[in-house]
């Protein structure tokens, strides 16, 4: 992981800092280390995020969908050599589902730790996913954990002091229906990164890494297509629904299996626009680059 960071040009001082952290806190627990499914591309973001972790800050990753927020959070845990605990926040989240609950086992009451408690005591990387989706009352239990006090007060369990290796990385998406603002008390406990979308070069690298058989021409074609859609979104011609990198990757997986490229893109991208007029705009944009008969074979090497 750190080798890949070095290739991307992450500063030696930061790399040394991460190595030193790893020496200070070698993981010896039973839980496996974080294993991100994709590498994260973007030197500046990696540097900023690594610095935040080294400083012991809590980090909030804010940005539109599919900008690699979760990939980055897992990448950080892996680079720092710690296991991750992922907590998906939702509207019905309560304090007990974060901290833990008392349950019965063999006739006795035992405490079953929740993910935040387990992470805080083991010194893991807690990924607080879509943190703005929860109600403020549920989030209030995190206040003392995320400020200088670094403690969790658990009813019946007493006080847990945060393990010095533990870090918290939250993600937040603005723009989805149902997302809310993060309240100020919580926001002030984080340093914040606004996640930039990948540029053309980054997109081509990602496509190449994800689809080793995709030709150079194919990489350029799909990166260009995606940038077209993003441009249309920025010009307010279409909504953000079609600007979905995850959907593009899904479509490529279908095309690689043999589906005509246009139909694969319909499923991954175009059909996510439920408004017919918008769907037509997206389809028009795609048809400028991709003929109705193009098959995956033309772009993927055997
Ligand atoms: N800078 C990047 N580096 C690597 N992968 C990226 C990057 N930006 C986007 N991706 C890709 O986007 C896809 C989605 O990534 P991820 O799930 O981390 O996004 P997210 O920001 O958490 O999205 P959401 O807000 O929808 O949850 C993955 O396939 C990932 O590889
Ligand atoms: Mg996410």
XYZ file of C-alpha atoms and ligand atoms in Angstrom:
334
model
C 0.000 0.000 0.000
C 2.682 2.508 0.976
C 4.609 1.557 -2.169
C 1.579 2.569 -4.215
C 1.405 5.853 -2.291
C 5.069 6.476 -3.037
C 4.461 5.863 -6.757
C 1.740 8.482 -6.635
C 4.197 10.969 -5.193
C 3.012 11.134 -1.582
C 5.685 13.042 0.375
C 8.444 11.059 2.044
C 7.886 12.869 5.342
C 4.294 11.617 5.484
C 5.298 8.109 4.439
C 7.847 8.074 7.240
C 5.161 9.245 9.629
C 2.893 6.362 8.635
C 5.730 3.864 9.001
C 6.499 5.204 12.435
C 2.838 4.923 13.466
C 2.858 1.314 12.282
C 5.952 0.562 14.332
C 4.428 2.186 17.386
C 1.104 0.380 17.021
C 1.664 -3.034 15.440
C -1.688 -4.783 15.150
C -1.823 -7.982 17.157
C -5.539 -8.575 17.518
C -7.513 -11.361 15.911
C -9.496 -9.205 13.536
C -8.071 -9.013 10.011
C -6.551 -5.797 8.709
C -8.545 -3.560 6.390
C -8.391 -4.643 2.737
C -9.698 -2.053 0.336
C -11.162 -3.456 -2.848
C -9.743 -0.579 -4.946
C -6.681 1.602 -4.558
C -7.416 5.287 -4.071
C -6.057 7.637 -6.750
C -5.225 11.206 -5.860
C -1.991 12.384 -4.260
C -3.278 15.582 -2.681
C -6.181 13.885 -0.961
C -3.973 11.037 0.241
C -1.506 13.499 1.713
C -4.145 15.578 3.430
C -5.888 12.511 4.831
C -2.671 10.887 6.020
C -1.620 14.098 7.765
C -4.986 14.266 9.524
C -4.600 10.684 10.743
C -1.036 11.294 11.958
C -2.212 14.349 13.871
C -4.877 12.229 15.562
C -7.713 14.207 14.016
C -11.115 12.859 13.115
C -11.604 13.179 9.374
C -14.845 13.906 7.533
C -14.921 13.070 3.821
C -17.635 15.072 2.107
C -18.547 14.857 -1.538
C -20.916 13.610 -4.199
C -21.555 9.927 -4.857
C -18.790 7.657 -6.091
C -15.923 9.995 -5.324
C -14.073 7.263 -3.475
C -14.975 8.235 0.091
C -15.246 4.665 1.330
C -12.312 3.542 -0.763
C -10.204 6.264 0.844
C -11.371 5.449 4.375
C -10.475 1.768 3.926
C -7.206 2.721 2.247
C -6.238 4.763 5.295
C -6.938 1.893 7.667
C -4.901 -0.461 5.481
C -1.996 1.968 5.093
C -1.872 2.537 8.849
C -2.017 -1.204 9.420
C -5.233 -1.307 11.467
C -8.508 -3.212 11.130
C -11.579 -1.174 10.260
C -15.043 -1.136 11.774
C -17.653 0.086 9.344
C -20.823 1.602 10.748
C -23.570 2.565 8.304
C -25.624 5.366 9.793
C -29.356 5.538 9.213
C -32.363 7.337 10.491
C -33.282 4.704 13.091
C -29.802 4.497 14.548
C -29.714 4.873 18.312
C -26.947 5.153 20.857
C -27.178 1.459 21.782
C -26.498 0.303 18.242
C -23.277 2.331 18.286
C -22.095 1.585 21.811
C -23.534 -1.809 22.622
C -26.273 -3.414 24.657
C -26.743 -5.729 27.566
C -27.862 -9.186 26.501
C -28.517 -12.442 28.272
C -26.085 -15.288 27.952
C -26.374 -18.466 30.038
C -28.721 -16.708 32.400
C -26.359 -13.823 33.034
C -26.395 -10.285 31.738
C -23.415 -9.599 29.519
C -22.454 -6.519 27.585
C -22.278 -6.968 23.843
C -20.106 -4.149 22.506
C -21.346 -2.170 19.530
C -19.009 -1.314 16.666
C -17.936 2.092 17.960
C -17.130 0.661 21.398
C -15.239 -2.275 19.889
C -13.275 -0.034 17.575
C -12.462 2.523 20.263
C -11.199 -0.104 22.691
C -9.166 -2.083 20.143
C -7.630 0.946 18.462
C -9.157 0.376 15.063
C -10.180 2.720 12.306
C -13.878 3.494 12.662
C -15.600 4.320 9.400
C -18.711 6.310 10.245
C -20.461 5.923 6.931
C -23.038 8.518 5.850
C -22.855 10.029 9.295
C -25.338 12.762 8.392
C -28.115 10.187 7.939
C -28.566 9.659 11.681
C -30.594 11.764 14.076
C -28.743 14.279 16.208
C -29.819 12.539 19.431
C -28.069 9.343 18.352
C -24.960 11.231 17.358
C -24.663 13.059 20.673
C -23.082 9.979 22.290
C -20.111 10.485 19.996
C -19.338 14.003 21.198
C -17.073 13.049 24.100
C -15.340 10.421 21.982
C -14.516 12.785 19.165
C -13.226 15.768 21.139
C -10.236 16.183 23.448
C -11.867 14.016 26.121
C -11.506 10.880 23.979
C -13.870 8.899 26.179
C -17.062 6.915 25.765
C -19.506 6.832 28.623
C -21.492 3.642 28.413
C -24.369 3.242 30.851
C -23.604 0.284 33.111
C -20.117 -0.144 31.667
C -18.455 2.953 32.963
C -15.972 4.952 31.047
C -13.879 3.769 28.135
C -10.732 5.684 27.292
C -10.077 5.726 23.565
C -7.125 3.564 22.479
C -4.339 5.893 21.275
C -4.165 4.203 17.860
C -7.895 4.584 17.157
C -9.032 6.986 14.448
C -12.421 7.939 13.072
C -13.176 8.699 9.443
C -16.708 9.789 8.606
C -18.267 10.058 5.172
C -21.085 12.270 4.100
C -22.783 12.720 0.787
C -24.574 15.870 -0.094
C -27.202 15.682 -2.735
C -28.884 12.326 -2.159
C -32.535 12.528 -1.220
C -32.845 12.091 2.516
C -29.427 13.483 3.374
C -29.303 16.126 6.042
C -26.832 18.704 7.122
C -24.381 17.595 9.740
C -25.014 19.546 12.923
C -22.394 22.090 13.888
C -21.417 20.484 17.168
C -20.400 17.337 15.358
C -18.883 19.045 12.324
C -16.595 21.062 14.592
C -15.038 17.814 15.844
C -13.726 16.903 12.393
C -11.292 18.226 9.869
C -13.015 18.097 6.501
C -11.922 17.076 3.035
C -14.110 17.929 0.061
C -13.522 14.980 -2.222
C -12.601 16.011 -5.750
C -13.951 14.013 -8.670
C -11.327 12.096 -10.679
C -9.910 13.897 -13.708
C -9.500 12.257 -17.121
C -6.088 10.844 -16.314
C -7.249 9.426 -13.000
C -10.298 7.899 -14.648
C -8.160 6.167 -17.266
C -5.862 4.788 -14.562
C -8.802 3.497 -12.558
C -10.375 1.861 -15.630
C -7.046 0.260 -16.512
C -6.597 -1.129 -13.008
C -10.159 -2.433 -12.807
C -10.248 -3.854 -16.346
C -6.797 -5.099 -17.284
C -8.131 -6.381 -20.634
C -9.622 -3.022 -21.629
C -7.619 -1.489 -24.498
C -6.104 1.975 -24.357
C -8.727 3.061 -26.845
C -11.454 1.690 -24.582
C -10.052 3.487 -21.559
C -9.986 6.798 -23.410
C -13.481 6.202 -24.806
C -15.153 5.552 -21.460
C -13.224 8.216 -19.593
C -14.269 10.698 -22.315
C -17.857 9.549 -22.119
C -17.912 10.036 -18.383
C -16.385 13.507 -18.638
C -19.054 14.428 -21.255
C -21.779 13.467 -18.807
C -20.143 15.371 -15.977
C -19.879 18.437 -18.221
C -23.586 18.209 -19.053
C -24.298 18.025 -15.335
C -22.125 21.054 -14.642
C -23.973 22.942 -17.394
C -27.211 21.987 -15.603
C -28.450 20.123 -18.710
C -28.922 16.900 -16.731
C -29.133 16.009 -13.044
C -26.358 14.137 -11.265
C -28.069 10.753 -11.607
C -26.158 9.772 -14.720
C -22.812 10.975 -13.414
C -22.246 7.701 -11.658
C -18.776 6.223 -11.780
C -19.978 3.128 -9.974
C -22.571 2.683 -12.730
C -19.935 3.079 -15.418
C -17.851 0.314 -13.841
C -20.944 -1.901 -13.600
C -21.672 -1.289 -17.290
C -18.121 -2.215 -18.236
C -18.431 -5.465 -16.330
C -21.542 -6.295 -18.369
C -19.874 -5.308 -21.641
C -16.859 -7.434 -20.799
C -19.197 -10.388 -20.447
C -20.491 -9.805 -23.967
C -23.467 -7.444 -23.729
C -23.565 -4.773 -26.461
C -21.872 -1.714 -24.993
C -24.875 0.587 -25.402
C -27.180 -1.790 -23.587
C -24.680 -2.213 -20.803
C -24.477 1.582 -20.465
C -28.271 1.793 -20.445
C -28.330 -0.468 -17.412
C -25.406 1.111 -15.585
C -26.146 4.729 -16.356
C -28.974 5.841 -18.642
C -31.826 3.999 -16.962
C -30.970 5.615 -13.649
C -32.657 8.718 -15.010
C -36.287 7.981 -14.361
C -37.391 11.094 -16.217
C -37.811 10.292 -19.906
C -36.598 13.592 -21.211
C -33.419 13.379 -19.194
C -32.927 9.763 -20.209
C -33.019 10.849 -23.846
C -30.436 13.544 -23.240
C -28.103 11.037 -21.625
C -28.668 8.490 -24.391
C -27.928 11.163 -27.016
C -24.714 12.031 -25.301
C -23.651 8.384 -25.184
C -24.594 7.784 -28.819
C -22.156 10.484 -29.905
C -19.318 8.201 -28.842
C -20.728 4.706 -29.066
C -22.513 3.121 -32.013
C -25.527 0.908 -31.305
C -23.661 -2.132 -32.583
C -20.428 -1.802 -30.663
C -19.658 -5.022 -28.815
C -17.360 -5.467 -25.846
C -15.051 -7.675 -27.936
C -13.981 -4.580 -29.837
C -12.574 -3.046 -26.670
C -11.488 -5.930 -24.464
C -8.481 -8.030 -25.444
C -8.976 -11.777 -25.365
N -10.148 8.924 -6.489
C -10.570 7.667 -6.627
N -9.702 6.641 -6.500
C -10.127 5.388 -6.632
N -11.375 5.025 -6.899
C -12.278 5.985 -7.043
C -11.937 7.344 -6.897
N -13.053 8.075 -7.076
C -14.040 7.208 -7.323
N -13.586 5.942 -7.315
C -14.381 4.730 -7.605
O -15.732 5.039 -7.364
C -16.421 3.886 -6.894
C -17.164 4.220 -5.640
O -16.270 4.419 -4.566
P -16.812 4.646 -3.091
O -17.813 3.618 -2.754
O -15.642 4.814 -2.203
O -17.536 6.058 -3.292
P -18.304 6.969 -2.227
O -17.712 8.333 -2.390
O -18.263 6.348 -0.885
O -19.763 6.970 -2.835
P -21.198 7.130 -2.090
O -21.288 8.564 -1.638
O -22.165 6.843 -3.180
O -21.227 6.156 -0.969
C -15.389 2.802 -6.703
O -15.437 1.947 -7.803
C -14.088 3.567 -6.698
O -13.028 2.789 -7.173
Mg -19.859 5.603 0.302
